[in-house]
CSV table of C-alpha atoms in Angstrom, one decimal:
chain,number,residue,atom,x,y,z
Q,45,UNK,CA,0.0,0.0,0.0
Q,46,UNK,CA,1.5,3.3,-1.1
Q,47,UNK,CA,1.1,6.7,0.7
Q,48,UNK,CA,-0.6,9.4,-1.3
Q,49,UNK,CA,1.8,11.8,-3.0
Q,50,UNK,CA,4.9,9.5,-2.6
Q,51,UNK,CA,6.2,6.7,-4.7
Q,52,UNK,CA,7.9,3.7,-3.1
Q,53,UNK,CA,10.8,2.7,-5.4
Q,54,UNK,CA,10.9,-0.7,-3.8
Q,55,UNK,CA,7.8,-1.5,-5.9
Q,56,UNK,CA,9.8,-0.9,-9.1
Q,57,UNK,CA,13.1,-2.8,-8.9
Q,58,UNK,CA,15.9,-1.7,-11.3
Q,59,UNK,CA,17.5,-4.4,-13.4
Q,60,UNK,CA,21.3,-4.9,-13.0
Q,61,UNK,CA,21.8,-4.2,-16.6
Q,62,UNK,CA,20.3,-0.7,-16.1
Q,63,UNK,CA,22.9,0.4,-13.5
Q,64,UNK,CA,25.5,2.9,-14.8
Q,65,UNK,CA,28.9,1.3,-15.2
Q,66,UNK,CA,31.7,2.6,-12.9
Q,67,UNK,CA,34.1,4.5,-15.1
Q,68,UNK,CA,37.9,4.3,-14.4
Q,69,UNK,CA,38.4,8.0,-13.5
Q,70,UNK,CA,42.1,8.6,-12.8
Q,71,UNK,CA,41.4,10.9,-9.9
Q,72,UNK,CA,38.7,8.9,-8.1
Q,73,UNK,CA,41.1,7.9,-5.2
Q,74,UNK,CA,42.9,11.1,-4.8
Q,75,UNK,CA,40.9,12.0,-1.7
Q,76,UNK,CA,41.9,8.7,0.0
Q,77,UNK,CA,45.6,9.2,-1.0
Q,78,UNK,CA,45.5,12.7,0.5
Q,79,UNK,CA,43.8,11.5,3.7
Q,80,UNK,CA,46.5,8.9,4.4
Q,81,UNK,CA,49.3,11.3,3.5
Q,82,UNK,CA,48.3,14.0,5.9
Q,83,UNK,CA,47.9,11.4,8.6
Q,84,UNK,CA,51.5,10.3,7.8
Q,85,UNK,CA,50.3,6.7,7.2
Q,86,UNK,CA,52.8,6.4,4.4
Q,87,UNK,CA,52.7,2.6,4.0
Q,88,UNK,CA,49.0,2.5,3.4
Q,89,UNK,CA,49.3,5.6,1.2
Q,90,UNK,CA,51.9,3.8,-1.0
Q,91,UNK,CA,49.7,0.8,-1.3
Q,92,UNK,CA,46.8,2.9,-2.6
Q,93,UNK,CA,49.1,4.8,-4.9
Q,94,UNK,CA,50.4,1.5,-6.4
Q,95,UNK,CA,46.8,0.3,-6.9
Q,96,UNK,CA,45.8,3.6,-8.5
Q,97,UNK,CA,48.7,3.7,-10.9
Q,98,UNK,CA,48.0,0.1,-12.0
Q,99,UNK,CA,44.4,1.1,-12.8
Q,100,UNK,CA,45.4,4.2,-14.6
Q,101,UNK,CA,48.5,2.8,-16.3
Q,102,UNK,CA,50.7,5.4,-14.6
Q,103,UNK,CA,48.6,8.4,-15.8
Q,104,UNK,CA,47.4,9.7,-12.4
Q,105,UNK,CA,49.3,12.9,-11.8
Q,106,UNK,CA,48.4,13.3,-8.1
Q,107,UNK,CA,49.3,9.7,-7.2
Q,108,UNK,CA,52.8,10.2,-8.7
Q,109,UNK,CA,53.1,13.6,-7.0
Q,110,UNK,CA,52.4,12.2,-3.6
Q,111,UNK,CA,54.6,9.2,-4.2
Q,112,UNK,CA,57.5,11.6,-5.0
Q,113,UNK,CA,56.8,13.6,-1.8
Q,114,UNK,CA,57.0,10.4,0.2
Q,115,UNK,CA,60.3,9.3,-1.4
Q,116,UNK,CA,61.8,12.6,-0.7
Q,117,UNK,CA,60.8,12.3,3.0
Q,118,UNK,CA,62.5,9.0,3.0
Q,119,UNK,CA,65.7,10.5,1.6
Q,120,UNK,CA,65.4,9.1,-1.9
Q,121,UNK,CA,66.0,12.5,-3.6
Q,122,UNK,CA,67.0,11.3,-7.0
Q,123,UNK,CA,64.0,8.9,-7.3
Q,124,UNK,CA,61.6,11.7,-6.2
Q,125,UNK,CA,63.2,14.1,-8.8
Q,126,UNK,CA,62.4,11.6,-11.6
Q,127,UNK,CA,58.8,11.3,-10.4
Q,128,UNK,CA,58.3,15.1,-10.2
Q,129,UNK,CA,59.7,15.3,-13.7
Q,130,UNK,CA,57.0,12.8,-14.8
Q,131,UNK,CA,54.4,15.0,-13.2
Q,132,UNK,CA,55.7,18.0,-15.1
Q,133,UNK,CA,55.4,16.0,-18.4
Q,134,UNK,CA,51.9,14.9,-17.6
Q,135,UNK,CA,50.8,18.5,-16.7
Q,136,UNK,CA,53.4,21.1,-17.9
Q,137,UNK,CA,51.0,24.0,-17.1
Q,138,UNK,CA,51.1,23.3,-13.4
Q,139,UNK,CA,53.8,25.4,-11.7
Q,140,UNK,CA,53.8,23.3,-8.6
Q,141,UNK,CA,55.3,20.4,-10.5
Q,142,UNK,CA,58.2,22.6,-11.6
Q,143,UNK,CA,58.7,24.0,-8.1
Q,144,UNK,CA,59.0,20.5,-6.7
Q,145,UNK,CA,61.5,19.6,-9.5
Q,146,UNK,CA,63.6,22.6,-8.6
Q,147,UNK,CA,63.4,21.8,-4.9
Q,148,UNK,CA,64.7,18.3,-5.5
Q,149,UNK,CA,67.5,19.7,-7.6
Q,150,UNK,CA,68.4,22.1,-4.8
Q,151,UNK,CA,68.5,19.3,-2.3
Q,152,UNK,CA,70.9,17.4,-4.7
Q,153,UNK,CA,73.2,20.5,-4.7
Q,154,UNK,CA,72.4,21.4,-8.3
Q,155,UNK,CA,71.7,25.0,-7.5
Q,156,UNK,CA,72.1,26.5,-10.9
Q,157,UNK,CA,69.8,23.9,-12.5
Q,158,UNK,CA,67.3,24.7,-9.7
Q,159,UNK,CA,67.5,28.4,-10.5
Q,160,UNK,CA,66.6,27.7,-14.2
Q,161,UNK,CA,63.6,25.5,-13.3
Q,162,UNK,CA,62.4,28.2,-10.8
Q,163,UNK,CA,62.5,30.8,-13.5
Q,164,UNK,CA,60.4,28.5,-15.7
Q,165,UNK,CA,57.9,28.1,-12.9
Q,166,UNK,CA,57.9,31.9,-12.5
Q,167,UNK,CA,56.9,32.3,-16.2
Q,168,UNK,CA,53.8,30.2,-15.4
Q,169,UNK,CA,52.9,32.3,-12.3
Q,170,UNK,CA,54.8,35.5,-11.8
Q,171,UNK,CA,52.8,36.3,-8.6
Q,172,UNK,CA,54.0,33.3,-6.7
Q,173,UNK,CA,56.1,34.7,-3.7
Q,174,UNK,CA,57.5,31.2,-3.0
Q,175,UNK,CA,59.2,31.1,-6.4
Q,176,UNK,CA,60.9,34.4,-5.7
Q,177,UNK,CA,61.8,33.3,-2.1
Q,178,UNK,CA,63.4,30.1,-3.3
Q,179,UNK,CA,65.3,31.9,-6.0
Q,180,UNK,CA,66.7,34.2,-3.4
Q,181,UNK,CA,67.8,31.2,-1.3
Q,182,UNK,CA,69.5,29.5,-4.4
Q,183,UNK,CA,71.3,32.7,-5.3
Q,184,UNK,CA,72.5,33.1,-1.7
Q,185,UNK,CA,73.9,29.6,-1.7
Q,186,UNK,CA,76.0,30.3,-4.8
Q,187,UNK,CA,77.0,33.7,-3.2
Q,188,UNK,CA,75.2,35.9,-5.8
Q,189,UNK,CA,74.0,38.2,-3.1
Q,190,UNK,CA,72.8,41.0,-5.4
Q,191,UNK,CA,70.3,38.7,-7.3
Q,192,UNK,CA,69.4,37.1,-4.0
Q,193,UNK,CA,68.4,40.4,-2.5
Q,194,UNK,CA,66.5,41.4,-5.6
Q,195,UNK,CA,64.4,38.1,-5.6
Q,196,UNK,CA,63.8,38.3,-1.8
Q,197,UNK,CA,62.6,41.9,-2.1
Q,198,UNK,CA,60.2,40.8,-4.9
Q,199,UNK,CA,58.9,38.0,-2.6
Q,200,UNK,CA,58.3,40.5,0.2
Q,201,UNK,CA,56.3,42.8,-2.2
Q,202,UNK,CA,54.0,39.8,-2.9
Q,203,UNK,CA,53.7,38.4,0.6
Q,204,UNK,CA,55.4,39.6,3.8
Q,205,UNK,CA,56.5,36.2,5.2
Q,206,UNK,CA,58.8,36.1,8.2
Q,207,UNK,CA,61.1,33.5,6.7
Q,208,UNK,CA,61.7,35.8,3.7
Q,209,UNK,CA,62.6,38.6,6.1
Q,210,UNK,CA,64.9,36.1,7.9
Q,211,UNK,CA,66.6,35.0,4.7
Q,212,UNK,CA,67.0,38.6,3.6
Q,213,UNK,CA,68.7,39.5,6.9
Q,214,UNK,CA,71.1,36.6,6.5
Q,215,UNK,CA,72.0,37.7,2.9
Q,216,UNK,CA,72.8,41.2,4.2
Q,217,UNK,CA,75.0,39.7,6.9
Q,218,UNK,CA,76.8,37.4,4.4
Q,219,UNK,CA,77.4,40.3,2.2
Q,220,UNK,CA,78.8,42.2,5.3
Q,221,UNK,CA,76.1,44.9,5.0
Q,222,UNK,CA,75.3,44.9,8.7
Q,223,UNK,CA,73.4,48.2,8.5
Q,224,UNK,CA,70.8,46.8,6.2
Q,225,UNK,CA,70.6,43.6,8.2
Q,226,UNK,CA,70.0,45.5,11.3
Q,227,UNK,CA,67.3,47.7,9.7
Q,228,UNK,CA,65.6,44.6,8.2
Q,229,UNK,CA,65.7,42.7,11.5
Q,230,UNK,CA,64.5,45.5,13.7
Q,231,UNK,CA,61.4,46.0,11.6
Q,232,UNK,CA,60.8,42.3,11.3
Q,233,UNK,CA,58.8,41.4,14.4
Q,234,UNK,CA,56.2,44.0,13.6
Q,235,UNK,CA,55.5,42.3,10.3
Q,236,UNK,CA,56.1,38.7,11.0
Q,237,UNK,CA,53.8,36.1,12.5
Q,238,UNK,CA,53.8,36.0,16.3
Q,239,UNK,CA,54.6,32.4,17.1
Q,240,UNK,CA,57.1,32.0,19.9
Q,241,UNK,CA,59.5,29.6,18.0
Q,242,UNK,CA,59.7,32.0,15.1
Q,243,UNK,CA,60.1,35.0,17.3
Q,244,UNK,CA,63.0,33.4,19.1
Q,245,UNK,CA,64.7,32.7,15.8
Q,246,UNK,CA,64.0,36.2,14.5
Q,247,UNK,CA,65.3,37.8,17.7
Q,248,UNK,CA,68.4,35.7,17.5
Q,249,UNK,CA,69.1,37.1,14.0
Q,250,UNK,CA,68.6,40.7,15.4
Q,251,UNK,CA,71.0,39.8,18.1
Q,252,UNK,CA,73.4,38.6,15.5
Q,253,UNK,CA,73.5,41.8,13.5
Q,254,UNK,CA,73.7,44.0,16.6
Q,255,UNK,CA,76.8,42.1,17.7
Q,256,UNK,CA,78.5,42.6,14.4
Q,257,UNK,CA,77.7,46.3,14.8
Q,258,UNK,CA,79.2,46.2,18.3
Q,259,UNK,CA,76.0,47.0,20.1
Q,260,UNK,CA,76.3,44.2,22.7
Q,261,UNK,CA,73.8,45.8,25.2
Q,262,UNK,CA,71.0,45.8,22.7
Q,263,UNK,CA,72.0,42.3,21.6
Q,264,UNK,CA,71.7,41.1,25.1
Q,265,UNK,CA,68.3,42.7,25.5
Q,266,UNK,CA,67.0,40.9,22.4
Q,267,UNK,CA,68.3,37.6,23.8
Q,268,UNK,CA,66.4,38.3,27.0
Q,269,UNK,CA,63.3,38.9,25.0
Q,270,UNK,CA,63.8,35.6,23.2
Q,271,UNK,CA,64.2,33.7,26.5
Q,272,UNK,CA,61.0,35.4,27.7
Q,273,UNK,CA,59.1,33.6,25.0
Q,274,UNK,CA,60.8,30.2,25.6
Q,275,UNK,CA,63.0,30.0,28.7
Q,276,UNK,CA,64.1,26.5,27.7
Q,277,UNK,CA,65.2,27.3,24.2
Q,278,UNK,CA,68.8,26.0,24.1
Q,279,UNK,CA,69.9,28.2,21.2
Q,280,UNK,CA,69.1,31.4,23.0
Q,281,UNK,CA,70.6,30.0,26.2
Q,282,UNK,CA,73.9,29.1,24.4
Q,283,UNK,CA,74.0,32.5,22.8
Q,284,UNK,CA,73.5,34.3,26.2
Q,285,UNK,CA,76.1,32.0,27.8
Q,286,UNK,CA,78.5,32.9,24.9
Q,287,UNK,CA,78.1,36.6,25.5
Q,288,UNK,CA,78.7,36.2,29.3
Q,289,UNK,CA,81.8,34.0,28.5
Q,290,UNK,CA,83.1,36.6,26.1
Q,291,UNK,CA,82.9,39.2,28.8
Q,292,UNK,CA,84.6,37.0,31.4
Q,293,UNK,CA,81.6,35.9,33.4
Q,294,UNK,CA,82.6,32.3,33.3
Q,295,UNK,CA,80.6,31.1,36.3
Q,296,UNK,CA,77.4,32.7,35.0
Q,297,UNK,CA,78.1,31.2,31.6
Q,298,UNK,CA,78.6,27.8,33.1
Q,299,UNK,CA,75.2,28.0,34.9
Q,300,UNK,CA,73.6,28.7,31.5
Q,301,UNK,CA,75.4,25.8,29.9
Q,302,UNK,CA,74.1,23.5,32.7
Q,303,UNK,CA,70.5,24.4,31.7
Q,304,UNK,CA,71.3,23.8,28.0
Q,305,UNK,CA,73.0,20.4,28.8
Q,306,UNK,CA,69.7,19.1,30.1
Q,307,UNK,CA,68.1,19.8,26.8
Q,308,UNK,CA,71.0,18.9,24.3
Q,309,UNK,CA,73.5,16.7,26.2
Q,310,UNK,CA,75.2,15.6,23.0
Q,311,UNK,CA,75.8,19.1,21.5
Q,312,UNK,CA,79.4,19.5,20.3
Q,313,UNK,CA,79.2,23.4,20.5
Q,314,UNK,CA,78.0,23.1,24.1
Q,315,UNK,CA,80.9,20.9,25.2
Q,316,UNK,CA,83.3,23.1,23.2
Q,317,UNK,CA,82.2,26.2,25.1
Q,318,UNK,CA,82.3,24.5,28.5
Q,319,UNK,CA,85.8,23.3,27.7
Q,320,UNK,CA,86.9,26.9,26.9
Q,321,UNK,CA,85.3,28.1,30.2
Q,322,UNK,CA,87.5,25.6,32.0
Q,323,UNK,CA,90.5,26.8,29.9
Q,324,UNK,CA,89.9,30.4,30.9
Q,325,UNK,CA,89.7,29.4,34.6
Q,326,UNK,CA,93.1,27.5,34.0
Q,327,UNK,CA,91.5,24.1,34.7
Q,328,UNK,CA,93.3,22.5,31.7
Q,329,UNK,CA,92.6,18.8,32.4
Q,330,UNK,CA,88.8,19.5,32.6
Q,331,UNK,CA,89.1,21.7,29.5
Q,332,UNK,CA,90.7,18.9,27.5
Q,333,UNK,CA,88.1,16.4,28.8
Q,334,UNK,CA,85.2,18.5,27.5
Q,335,UNK,CA,86.9,19.4,24.2
Q,336,UNK,CA,87.7,15.7,23.6
Q,337,UNK,CA,84.0,15.0,24.1
Q,338,UNK,CA,83.1,17.7,21.6
Q,339,UNK,CA,85.7,16.2,19.2
Q,340,UNK,CA,84.1,12.8,19.6
Q,341,UNK,CA,80.6,14.2,18.8
Q,342,UNK,CA,81.9,16.3,15.9
Q,343,UNK,CA,85.3,15.0,14.6
Q,344,UNK,CA,85.4,17.3,11.6
Q,345,UNK,CA,84.8,20.6,13.4
Q,346,UNK,CA,88.1,22.5,12.9
Q,347,UNK,CA,87.3,24.9,15.6
Q,348,UNK,CA,87.2,22.2,18.3
Q,349,UNK,CA,90.6,21.0,16.9
Q,350,UNK,CA,91.9,24.5,17.1
Q,351,UNK,CA,90.9,24.8,20.7
Q,352,UNK,CA,92.4,21.4,21.6
Q,353,UNK,CA,95.7,22.5,20.0
Q,354,UNK,CA,95.6,25.7,21.9
Q,355,UNK,CA,95.1,24.0,25.3
Q,356,UNK,CA,97.9,21.5,24.6
Q,357,UNK,CA,100.2,24.4,23.6
Q,358,UNK,CA,99.4,26.1,26.9
Q,359,UNK,CA,100.2,22.9,28.8
Q,360,UNK,CA,103.5,22.6,26.8
Q,361,UNK,CA,102.4,19.3,25.2
Q,362,UNK,CA,103.7,20.2,21.8
Q,363,UNK,CA,103.4,16.9,20.1
Q,364,UNK,CA,99.7,16.6,20.9
Q,365,UNK,CA,99.2,20.3,19.9
Q,366,UNK,CA,100.9,19.6,16.6
Q,367,UNK,CA,98.6,16.6,16.0
Q,368,UNK,CA,95.4,18.6,16.5
Q,369,UNK,CA,96.6,21.8,14.8
Q,370,UNK,CA,97.7,19.9,11.7
Q,371,UNK,CA,94.3,18.2,11.5
Q,372,UNK,CA,92.6,21.7,11.8
Q,373,UNK,CA,94.7,23.1,9.0
Q,374,UNK,CA,93.6,20.2,6.7
Q,375,UNK,CA,90.0,21.1,7.4
Q,376,UNK,CA,90.5,24.9,7.3
Q,377,UNK,CA,93.6,25.6,5.1
Q,378,UNK,CA,92.8,29.4,4.6
Q,379,UNK,CA,93.3,30.6,8.2
Q,380,UNK,CA,96.6,32.2,9.0
Q,381,UNK,CA,96.4,31.9,12.7
Q,382,UNK,CA,96.2,28.1,12.5
Q,383,UNK,CA,99.6,28.0,10.7
Q,384,UNK,CA,101.0,30.4,13.3
Q,385,UNK,CA,100.1,28.1,16.2
Q,386,UNK,CA,101.4,25.1,14.1
Q,387,UNK,CA,104.7,27.0,13.7
Q,388,UNK,CA,104.8,27.6,17.5
Q,389,UNK,CA,104.4,23.8,18.1
Q,390,UNK,CA,107.1,23.0,15.5
Q,391,UNK,CA,109.5,25.6,17.0
Q,392,UNK,CA,109.2,23.9,20.4
Q,393,UNK,CA,109.7,20.5,18.8
Q,394,UNK,CA,112.9,22.0,17.3
Q,395,UNK,CA,111.8,21.5,13.7
Q,396,UNK,CA,112.9,25.0,12.6
Q,397,UNK,CA,112.6,24.5,8.8
Q,398,UNK,CA,109.0,23.4,8.9
Q,399,UNK,CA,108.3,26.1,11.5
Q,400,UNK,CA,109.6,28.7,9.2
Q,401,UNK,CA,107.5,27.4,6.3
Q,402,UNK,CA,104.4,27.5,8.5
Q,403,UNK,CA,105.1,31.1,9.5
Q,404,UNK,CA,105.5,32.0,5.9
Q,405,UNK,CA,102.2,30.5,5.1
Q,406,UNK,CA,100.6,32.3,8.0
Q,407,UNK,CA,102.0,35.6,6.9
Q,408,UNK,CA,100.7,35.0,3.4
Q,409,UNK,CA,97.2,34.3,4.6
Q,410,UNK,CA,96.8,36.8,7.4
Q,411,UNK,CA,96.7,40.5,6.5
Q,412,UNK,CA,95.5,42.1,9.8
Q,413,UNK,CA,96.9,40.3,12.9
Q,414,UNK,CA,100.3,41.7,13.9
Q,415,UNK,CA,100.8,38.8,16.3
Q,416,UNK,CA,101.6,36.5,13.4
Q,417,UNK,CA,104.4,38.8,12.2
Q,418,UNK,CA,105.7,39.3,15.8
Q,419,UNK,CA,106.1,35.6,16.4
Q,420,UNK,CA,107.7,35.1,13.1
Q,421,UNK,CA,110.1,38.0,13.8
Q,422,UNK,CA,111.1,36.5,17.1
Q,423,UNK,CA,111.8,33.2,15.5
Q,424,UNK,CA,114.0,34.9,12.8
Q,425,UNK,CA,115.8,37.0,15.4
Q,426,UNK,CA,116.5,34.1,17.7
Q,427,UNK,CA,118.2,32.2,14.8
Q,428,UNK,CA,120.3,35.1,13.5
Q,429,UNK,CA,118.2,36.4,10.6
Q,430,UNK,CA,118.0,40.0,11.7
Q,431,UNK,CA,117.2,41.3,8.2
Q,432,UNK,CA,114.1,39.0,8.0
Q,433,UNK,CA,113.1,40.0,11.5
Q,434,UNK,CA,113.3,43.7,10.6
Q,435,UNK,CA,111.0,43.1,7.6
Q,436,UNK,CA,108.5,41.4,9.8
Q,437,UNK,CA,108.8,44.2,12.4
Q,438,UNK,CA,108.0,46.8,9.7
Q,439,UNK,CA,105.0,44.7,8.7
Q,440,UNK,CA,103.9,44.7,12.4
Q,441,UNK,CA,104.0,48.5,12.4
Q,442,UNK,CA,102.0,48.7,9.2
Q,443,UNK,CA,99.2,46.5,10.6
Q,444,UNK,CA,99.1,48.3,14.0
Q,445,UNK,CA,98.8,51.7,12.2
Q,446,UNK,CA,95.9,50.2,10.2
Q,447,UNK,CA,94.2,48.9,13.3
Q,448,UNK,CA,94.6,52.1,15.2
Q,449,UNK,CA,92.2,53.7,12.8
Q,450,UNK,CA,89.5,51.3,14.1
Q,451,UNK,CA,90.2,52.2,17.8
Q,452,UNK,CA,91.5,48.8,18.5
Q,453,UNK,CA,93.0,48.2,22.0
Q,454,UNK,CA,96.3,46.5,22.0
Q,455,UNK,CA,97.4,43.8,24.5
Q,456,UNK,CA,100.1,44.9,26.9
Q,457,UNK,CA,102.1,41.7,26.4
Q,458,UNK,CA,102.2,42.2,22.7
Q,459,UNK,CA,103.3,45.9,23.2
Q,460,UNK,CA,106.1,44.8,25.6
Q,461,UNK,CA,107.4,42.2,23.2
Q,462,UNK,CA,107.2,44.5,20.2
Q,463,UNK,CA,109.1,47.2,22.2
Q,464,UNK,CA,111.8,44.6,23.0
Q,465,UNK,CA,112.0,43.7,19.4
Q,466,UNK,CA,112.4,47.3,18.4
Q,467,UNK,CA,115.3,47.8,20.9
Q,468,UNK,CA,117.0,44.6,19.8
Q,469,UNK,CA,116.8,45.5,16.2
Q,470,UNK,CA,118.0,49.0,17.0
Q,471,UNK,CA,115.2,50.7,15.1
Q,472,UNK,CA,114.6,53.2,18.0
Q,473,UNK,CA,111.3,54.0,19.7
Q,474,UNK,CA,108.4,53.5,17.4
Q,475,UNK,CA,105.4,55.9,17.6
Q,476,UNK,CA,103.0,53.0,17.4
Q,477,UNK,CA,104.2,51.6,20.8
Q,478,UNK,CA,103.5,53.6,23.9
Q,479,UNK,CA,104.5,51.1,26.6
Q,480,UNK,CA,108.2,51.0,27.5
Q,481,UNK,CA,110.1,47.8,27.4
Q,482,UNK,CA,111.8,46.3,30.5
Q,483,UNK,CA,114.6,44.5,28.7
Q,484,UNK,CA,115.7,43.2,25.3
Q,485,UNK,CA,116.2,39.5,26.2
Q,486,UNK,CA,114.1,37.1,24.2
Q,487,UNK,CA,113.2,33.7,25.4
Q,488,UNK,CA,112.6,30.8,23.1
Q,489,UNK,CA,109.1,30.5,24.5
Q,490,UNK,CA,108.2,34.0,23.7
Q,491,UNK,CA,107.1,32.8,20.3
Q,492,UNK,CA,105.6,29.7,21.8
Q,493,UNK,CA,102.6,30.7,23.8
Q,494,UNK,CA,100.6,33.2,21.7
Q,495,UNK,CA,97.3,32.9,23.5
Q,496,UNK,CA,96.0,36.4,22.7
Q,497,UNK,CA,95.0,38.0,19.4
Q,498,UNK,CA,93.6,41.2,18.0
Q,499,UNK,CA,90.2,42.1,16.9
Q,500,UNK,CA,89.8,42.9,13.3
Q,501,UNK,CA,87.3,43.4,10.5
Q,502,UNK,CA,87.6,39.7,9.6
Q,503,UNK,CA,85.0,37.2,10.8
Q,504,UNK,CA,85.9,36.1,14.3
Q,505,UNK,CA,87.0,32.6,15.0
Q,506,UNK,CA,84.2,30.6,16.4
Q,507,UNK,CA,81.6,33.0,15.1
Q,508,UNK,CA,78.4,31.0,14.4
Q,509,UNK,CA,77.0,31.2,10.8
Q,510,UNK,CA,73.6,30.9,12.3
Q,511,UNK,CA,72.0,30.3,15.6
Q,512,UNK,CA,71.0,27.0,14.0
Q,513,UNK,CA,74.7,26.1,14.6
Q,514,UNK,CA,74.4,27.7,18.0
Q,515,UNK,CA,77.9,28.3,19.4
Q,516,UNK,CA,79.9,26.2,17.0
Q,517,UNK,CA,83.1,27.3,18.7
Q,518,UNK,CA,84.5,29.0,21.7
Q,519,UNK,CA,87.7,30.3,20.1
Q,520,UNK,CA,86.8,33.9,19.4
Q,521,UNK,CA,87.9,37.5,19.8
Q,522,UNK,CA,86.3,40.8,20.5
Q,523,UNK,CA,87.3,44.3,19.3
Q,524,UNK,CA,89.7,44.4,22.3
Q,525,UNK,CA,92.3,41.7,23.1
Q,526,UNK,CA,90.7,38.6,24.5
Q,527,UNK,CA,92.1,35.2,25.3
Q,528,UNK,CA,91.7,32.7,22.5
Q,529,UNK,CA,89.8,30.4,24.7
Q,530,UNK,CA,86.9,32.7,25.1
Q,531,UNK,CA,83.6,32.1,23.4
Q,532,UNK,CA,82.7,34.1,20.4
Q,533,UNK,CA,79.5,35.9,19.7
Q,534,UNK,CA,76.9,34.1,17.6
Q,535,UNK,CA,76.3,36.0,14.4
Q,536,UNK,CA,73.9,34.6,11.7
Q,537,UNK,CA,71.4,31.4,9.9
């Protein structure tokens, strides 16, 4: 019996032959693939993708796209690149496919090829800020800072993203334009998204640029703001500890490092800085123990090897110092101070020929630190080469006059030794030295323990390239003379 006004379809059964056939639509399982992918259920996702590709004979663009994403997450970059290229062939008008091809090329280290593909993606959609941002990143990697700045500014005009501001600040720092980096970073928090982890990273970059400008008080205030957002953030803690260590507050710095050690107990930079705190407090055995741990965790960090060589030199263990310093020079062959310390170790091991070669290499590489020339002059004078010693002394005066223009403070020990050298060489009193000498007697060890150095316009030893590497070394120097064992300031990502 049927109700009035309604039809009961159960009274009219439909034959099976009348049901519409299920068409093999290539995209019919895309929703299911997407669902499992965002849930990170990659194994199930790959099974569905395999089934979908079998049904469509490999013509489902989305299935291939997601499979490539999964392969890249698993570290199979080359395989993912090939799949993204297949997607680009199936749908050449989709800029997302080209962006992923470029991203895979970037991860493979093929930066110039990635730039070309990003430009092709930009032709399809010139209003995509991500294309301009990634182009800026690629240009910065190949050190084309002018094009990097241009692309990042274009990205900011389209979309003011905090990571673009961050990258632009890094580019300015890498091109040594600290004024622009500072302006960029100071304006950044007002324009960026206010999420605590991002704010900490952004404030760290501000702190970085302020330190390069010599504004340590403001830098420390920014670090305090970062720690306000997240008191347990180990990068900010390490940076604050580094500043305290640089200014001689070793006990306070050690307290900061204790907090960081609870969060990252296997951090090579942390143990490196702790070791240099012990070194500054003249606890050399503890310093070597901590530095050895840092070396175990990061065996190819030349800064840790540098510090180990310095501590062994201080303890007059010259063979061990030579071992670590020679390893450091293999990893960082362009640093003159490393060759100087290597020459000091060789001098004390009585290998004068190789010591002289090391000093010559150090002088050729270093153009600002008079300590290199002073040690070389002492070696030459002690072995009868007064003409060579006089040439090195004249180079010392040139470097000191150059550094005086930047208001650099000179170490009293260096001044005393230079005055002794001037008297011994009978060159009279030099206008660049204001402290009188006590005697003209040179000790063999006077060239053997150079634990102090001058500030300069060059990048300080131990300076972090980003707070992502937070405190990669503790061997640093300030504008004034500081012991080589002190921690350097963190400067950029």
